[in-house]
mmCIF file of C-alpha atoms in Angstrom:
data_model
loop_
_atom_site.group_PDB
_atom_site.id
_atom_site.type_symbol
_atom_site.label_atom_id
_atom_site.label_comp_id
_atom_site.label_asym_id
_atom_site.label_seq_id
_atom_site.Cartn_x
_atom_site.Cartn_y
_atom_site.Cartn_z
ATOM 1 C CA MET A 1 86.209 142.837 131.025
ATOM 2 C CA ARG A 2 89.016 140.805 129.641
ATOM 3 C CA ASP A 3 91.502 139.383 131.844
ATOM 4 C CA LYS A 4 89.281 141.310 134.844
ATOM 5 C CA LYS A 5 88.380 139.333 137.848
ATOM 6 C CA MET A 6 85.247 139.857 139.031
ATOM 7 C CA VAL A 7 83.600 138.590 142.049
ATOM 8 C CA ILE A 8 79.627 138.985 142.279
ATOM 9 C CA VAL A 9 78.042 138.729 145.923
ATOM 10 C CA GLY A 10 74.934 137.633 146.325
ATOM 11 C CA GLY A 11 74.558 135.207 143.474
ATOM 12 C CA GLY A 12 71.527 133.398 143.576
ATOM 13 C CA SER A 13 69.236 136.089 142.094
ATOM 14 C CA GLY A 14 68.581 136.104 138.194
ATOM 15 C CA ILE A 15 69.960 138.938 138.299
ATOM 16 C CA ALA A 16 73.133 138.081 139.424
ATOM 17 C CA ARG A 17 73.524 135.048 137.294
ATOM 18 C CA ARG A 18 73.026 137.038 134.152
ATOM 19 C CA LEU A 19 75.528 139.010 134.912
ATOM 20 C CA ALA A 20 78.056 136.488 135.642
ATOM 21 C CA ALA A 21 77.154 134.800 132.134
ATOM 22 C CA ASP A 22 77.552 138.095 130.585
ATOM 23 C CA ALA A 23 81.056 138.818 132.149
ATOM 24 C CA ALA A 24 82.321 135.569 131.641
ATOM 25 C CA GLU A 25 81.269 135.995 128.326
ATOM 26 C CA ALA A 26 83.118 138.963 127.889
ATOM 27 C CA GLY A 27 86.431 137.420 129.315
ATOM 28 C CA ALA A 28 86.032 137.883 132.709
ATOM 29 C CA THR A 29 87.305 135.218 135.399
ATOM 30 C CA VAL A 30 83.944 135.019 137.385
ATOM 31 C CA VAL A 31 83.379 134.281 140.991
ATOM 32 C CA LEU A 32 80.006 133.859 142.403
ATOM 33 C CA ALA A 33 79.569 134.035 146.048
ATOM 34 C CA GLY A 34 76.758 132.782 148.306
ATOM 35 C CA ARG A 35 75.570 131.337 151.417
ATOM 36 C CA GLU A 36 74.846 128.287 149.454
ATOM 37 C CA PRO A 37 77.434 127.940 146.662
ATOM 38 C CA ARG A 38 76.280 124.857 145.645
ATOM 39 C CA THR A 39 73.046 125.805 143.992
ATOM 40 C CA LEU A 40 74.945 128.714 141.733
ATOM 41 C CA ASP A 41 76.633 126.551 139.622
ATOM 42 C CA LEU A 42 77.087 127.731 136.350
ATOM 43 C CA PRO A 43 79.375 126.973 133.380
ATOM 44 C CA GLY A 44 82.335 128.333 133.516
ATOM 45 C CA VAL A 45 81.842 130.618 136.667
ATOM 46 C CA THR A 46 83.464 129.677 139.772
ATOM 47 C CA THR A 47 81.767 129.598 143.351
ATOM 48 C CA ALA A 48 82.342 130.327 146.887
ATOM 49 C CA ARG A 49 80.915 130.642 150.377
ATOM 50 C CA VAL A 50 80.085 134.064 151.892
ATOM 51 C CA ASP A 51 77.470 135.004 154.593
ATOM 52 C CA LEU A 52 77.301 139.160 154.721
ATOM 53 C CA GLY A 53 76.273 138.444 158.289
ATOM 54 C CA ASP A 54 79.436 136.768 159.316
ATOM 55 C CA GLU A 55 82.594 138.753 159.154
ATOM 56 C CA ASP A 56 84.753 135.622 159.069
ATOM 57 C CA SER A 57 83.599 134.680 155.863
ATOM 58 C CA ILE A 58 83.950 137.926 154.036
ATOM 59 C CA ARG A 59 87.600 137.740 155.675
ATOM 60 C CA ALA A 60 87.924 134.205 153.973
ATOM 61 C CA LEU A 61 86.330 134.893 150.589
ATOM 62 C CA ALA A 62 88.761 138.215 150.575
ATOM 63 C CA ALA A 63 91.682 135.988 151.268
ATOM 64 C CA GLN A 64 90.456 133.236 148.573
ATOM 65 C CA VAL A 65 89.843 136.135 145.588
ATOM 66 C CA GLY A 66 93.204 137.863 146.486
ATOM 67 C CA SER A 67 93.315 140.512 143.699
ATOM 68 C CA TRP A 68 90.145 141.630 142.144
ATOM 69 C CA ASP A 69 89.407 144.663 139.283
ATOM 70 C CA HIS A 70 85.728 144.192 140.312
ATOM 71 C CA LEU A 71 83.293 143.694 142.663
ATOM 72 C CA VAL A 72 79.395 143.292 143.036
ATOM 73 C CA SER A 73 77.223 143.075 145.908
ATOM 74 C CA LEU A 74 73.270 141.750 145.066
ATOM 75 C CA ALA A 75 72.875 140.594 148.928
ATOM 76 C CA ALA A 76 69.131 141.322 150.573
ATOM 77 C CA ASN A 77 67.621 139.480 153.117
ATOM 78 C CA HIS A 78 64.323 141.624 152.795
ATOM 79 C CA THR A 79 61.970 142.449 156.050
ATOM 80 C CA GLY A 80 58.333 143.976 155.015
ATOM 81 C CA GLY A 81 55.276 144.561 157.824
ATOM 82 C CA PRO A 82 53.958 147.315 159.547
ATOM 83 C CA VAL A 83 56.952 148.850 161.473
ATOM 84 C CA THR A 84 54.613 148.015 164.700
ATOM 85 C CA GLY A 85 55.354 144.051 164.570
ATOM 86 C CA LEU A 86 59.246 144.165 163.360
ATOM 87 C CA ALA A 87 61.603 142.164 165.113
ATOM 88 C CA ARG A 88 64.351 143.076 165.845
ATOM 89 C CA GLU A 89 66.553 140.433 164.495
ATOM 90 C CA ALA A 90 64.724 140.499 161.261
ATOM 91 C CA ILE A 91 65.813 144.555 160.753
ATOM 92 C CA THR A 92 69.471 143.304 161.427
ATOM 93 C CA ARG A 93 69.500 140.888 159.151
ATOM 94 C CA ALA A 94 68.264 143.040 156.591
ATOM 95 C CA PHE A 95 71.066 145.585 157.387
ATOM 96 C CA ASP A 96 73.641 143.092 157.420
ATOM 97 C CA ALA A 97 73.028 142.048 153.817
ATOM 98 C CA LYS A 98 72.174 145.184 152.015
ATOM 99 C CA VAL A 99 74.857 148.196 154.200
ATOM 100 C CA ILE A 100 76.738 146.360 156.879
ATOM 101 C CA GLY A 101 77.692 143.160 154.771
ATOM 102 C CA PRO A 102 78.942 145.408 151.933
ATOM 103 C CA LEU A 103 80.800 147.804 154.619
ATOM 104 C CA LEU A 104 82.880 145.173 155.576
ATOM 105 C CA LEU A 105 83.580 143.840 152.269
ATOM 106 C CA ALA A 106 85.086 147.106 151.250
ATOM 107 C CA LYS A 107 86.953 146.463 154.801
ATOM 108 C CA HIS A 108 88.838 143.217 153.593
ATOM 109 C CA PHE A 109 88.663 143.586 149.575
ATOM 110 C CA ALA A 110 90.147 147.416 149.479
ATOM 111 C CA PRO A 111 93.293 146.374 149.912
ATOM 112 C CA ALA A 112 93.745 144.015 147.000
ATOM 113 C CA ALA A 113 92.205 146.216 144.492
ATOM 114 C CA ARG A 114 93.787 146.131 141.505
ATOM 115 C CA ASP A 115 94.667 149.438 139.471
ATOM 116 C CA GLY A 116 90.974 151.009 137.603
ATOM 117 C CA GLY A 117 89.412 148.476 139.985
ATOM 118 C CA SER A 118 85.560 149.686 141.203
ATOM 119 C CA ILE A 119 82.597 148.011 143.466
ATOM 120 C CA LEU A 120 78.981 148.019 142.652
ATOM 121 C CA LEU A 121 76.300 147.710 145.413
ATOM 122 C CA PHE A 122 72.284 147.228 144.489
ATOM 123 C CA SER A 123 70.085 149.303 146.132
ATOM 124 C CA GLY A 124 66.238 149.163 144.938
ATOM 125 C CA PHE A 125 63.572 151.671 144.257
ATOM 126 C CA ALA A 126 61.616 151.350 147.187
ATOM 127 C CA ALA A 127 64.118 153.900 148.884
ATOM 128 C CA TRP A 128 62.573 156.230 146.813
ATOM 129 C CA ARG A 129 58.890 155.075 146.574
ATOM 130 C CA PRO A 130 58.365 154.080 149.883
ATOM 131 C CA ALA A 131 55.387 152.027 151.090
ATOM 132 C CA PRO A 132 53.212 151.110 154.075
ATOM 133 C CA GLY A 133 55.029 147.625 155.253
ATOM 134 C CA LEU A 134 58.360 148.809 153.414
ATOM 135 C CA SER A 135 60.241 150.881 155.727
ATOM 136 C CA VAL A 136 63.277 148.816 156.238
ATOM 137 C CA MET A 137 63.544 147.736 152.505
ATOM 138 C CA ALA A 138 63.404 151.430 151.496
ATOM 139 C CA THR A 139 65.775 152.940 154.547
ATOM 140 C CA THR A 140 68.640 149.545 153.528
ATOM 141 C CA ASN A 141 68.180 150.936 149.747
ATOM 142 C CA GLY A 142 68.641 154.958 150.442
ATOM 143 C CA ALA A 143 71.335 154.099 152.683
ATOM 144 C CA VAL A 144 73.407 152.293 149.884
ATOM 145 C CA GLY A 145 73.225 154.977 147.785
ATOM 146 C CA HIS A 146 75.290 157.097 150.523
ATOM 147 C CA LEU A 147 77.256 154.254 151.519
ATOM 148 C CA ALA A 148 78.532 154.458 147.711
ATOM 149 C CA GLU A 149 79.202 157.982 147.926
ATOM 150 C CA ALA A 150 81.119 157.283 150.890
ATOM 151 C CA LEU A 151 83.346 155.128 149.931
ATOM 152 C CA ALA A 152 83.802 156.216 146.784
ATOM 153 C CA VAL A 153 85.469 159.365 148.646
ATOM 154 C CA GLU A 154 87.499 156.854 151.271
ATOM 155 C CA LEU A 155 88.760 154.507 148.833
ATOM 156 C CA ALA A 156 89.859 156.512 145.520
ATOM 157 C CA PRO A 157 91.011 155.600 143.320
ATOM 158 C CA VAL A 158 88.519 152.765 143.429
ATOM 159 C CA ARG A 159 85.772 153.679 142.029
ATOM 160 C CA VAL A 160 81.993 152.773 144.363
ATOM 161 C CA ASN A 161 78.989 152.991 142.713
ATOM 162 C CA ALA A 162 75.446 152.180 143.531
ATOM 163 C CA LEU A 163 72.670 150.583 140.997
ATOM 164 C CA SER A 164 68.895 150.762 141.810
ATOM 165 C CA PRO A 165 66.387 148.480 139.868
ATOM 166 C CA GLY A 166 62.717 148.816 139.162
ATOM 167 C CA ILE A 167 60.600 145.856 139.316
ATOM 168 C CA VAL A 168 62.401 142.995 137.079
ATOM 169 C CA ASP A 169 61.230 139.765 136.022
ATOM 170 C CA SER A 170 63.908 137.818 137.710
ATOM 171 C CA GLY A 171 62.302 134.965 139.672
ATOM 172 C CA SER A 172 62.053 136.571 142.749
ATOM 173 C CA TRP A 173 58.342 137.663 141.580
ATOM 174 C CA ASP A 174 57.500 134.198 141.048
ATOM 175 C CA ARG A 175 56.148 133.503 144.748
ATOM 176 C CA LEU A 176 52.935 135.715 143.254
ATOM 177 C CA GLY A 177 51.739 132.299 141.509
ATOM 178 C CA ALA A 178 49.193 132.989 138.868
ATOM 179 C CA ASP A 179 49.278 136.817 140.164
ATOM 180 C CA ARG A 180 52.548 137.379 139.014
ATOM 181 C CA ASP A 181 51.384 138.351 134.957
ATOM 182 C CA THR A 182 48.786 140.524 136.208
ATOM 183 C CA PHE A 183 51.588 142.433 138.582
ATOM 184 C CA PHE A 184 53.764 142.809 135.908
ATOM 185 C CA ALA A 185 51.330 144.053 133.418
ATOM 186 C CA ASP A 186 49.985 146.759 135.884
ATOM 187 C CA THR A 187 53.796 147.768 136.722
ATOM 188 C CA ALA A 188 54.183 148.066 133.137
ATOM 189 C CA ALA A 189 50.957 150.406 132.514
ATOM 190 C CA ARG A 190 52.064 152.773 135.164
ATOM 191 C CA ASN A 191 55.978 152.741 133.928
ATOM 192 C CA PRO A 192 57.131 155.437 131.567
ATOM 193 C CA ALA A 193 58.944 152.901 129.887
ATOM 194 C CA ARG A 194 55.453 150.595 129.156
ATOM 195 C CA ARG A 195 57.172 147.514 130.849
ATOM 196 C CA VAL A 196 59.227 145.961 133.170
ATOM 197 C CA GLY A 197 62.445 144.910 133.463
ATOM 198 C CA ARG A 198 64.826 141.860 132.685
ATOM 199 C CA PRO A 199 67.718 140.331 134.172
ATOM 200 C CA ALA A 200 69.940 141.730 130.776
ATOM 201 C CA ASP A 201 68.606 145.471 131.546
ATOM 202 C CA ILE A 202 70.082 145.436 134.876
ATOM 203 C CA ALA A 203 73.324 143.174 134.035
ATOM 204 C CA SER A 204 74.206 145.613 131.008
ATOM 205 C CA ALA A 205 73.902 148.625 133.388
ATOM 206 C CA ALA A 206 75.553 146.956 136.032
ATOM 207 C CA LEU A 207 78.758 146.056 133.308
ATOM 208 C CA LEU A 208 78.651 149.929 132.221
ATOM 209 C CA THR A 209 78.942 150.996 135.483
ATOM 210 C CA LEU A 210 81.452 148.691 136.628
ATOM 211 C CA THR A 211 84.176 149.775 133.698
ATOM 212 C CA ASN A 212 83.185 153.501 132.893
ATOM 213 C CA PRO A 213 86.682 155.125 134.581
ATOM 214 C CA PHE A 214 84.625 158.366 134.888
ATOM 215 C CA MET A 215 81.695 157.216 137.153
ATOM 216 C CA THR A 216 82.046 157.042 140.990
ATOM 217 C CA GLY A 217 79.966 158.005 144.124
ATOM 218 C CA SER A 218 76.628 157.391 141.483
ATOM 219 C CA THR A 219 73.334 156.056 141.722
ATOM 220 C CA VAL A 220 72.057 154.584 138.877
ATOM 221 C CA HIS A 221 68.598 154.188 138.128
ATOM 222 C CA VAL A 222 67.450 151.607 135.436
ATOM 223 C CA ASP A 223 63.465 151.178 136.796
ATOM 224 C CA GLY A 224 61.945 152.021 133.646
ATOM 225 C CA GLY A 225 61.159 155.289 135.168
ATOM 226 C CA GLY A 226 59.373 153.918 138.303
ATOM 227 C CA ARG A 227 60.373 155.682 141.149
ATOM 228 C CA LEU A 228 58.651 158.990 139.019
ATOM 229 C CA VAL A 229 55.295 157.805 138.487
#
């Protein structure tokens, strides 16, 4: 990663921040982008604004970044609940974050990719373990894998892959409050790996995927085997 430029979109999560920190420590120049850059402050990392539901902001970010080596999209706008009660606007926002936005990132960033450039899109295990109330999440995450395959062919030799995390203690589950630890314990008991993930687990897999010159069009599962049970 030394002397490489990495752009991380959707920088508010614990996973994104760990990936940014690890890449910077490895010698990369990192741009961490999100809808509210003031919340993304991280030592040694440049912040920028982007909204994947706004093509003009994507175009502006691409112009600001210029040439680049690695582009990662972790953005998500989850929509849950019974399909009979879903609002069209919420569905659209979910697809903007996971599918349409990454397509537009490819549109505006691909022309400035340096030799050996790669793109990593984030999917999620809900695509392989659908459940009631998670139809939108399962569909958008599943689409990410197919998008990575399609872009790998169209943008070659730029490499494009997807990464599908399982249950990770990244801060996103803190909303469960006192039930969080019970949820993690139950998940770990079922997982073949017998644990939940940590941001470091996902960040290390992301760096491997980004830097492996013979990997493209693949979906990498880092879920402790959770999709299998």
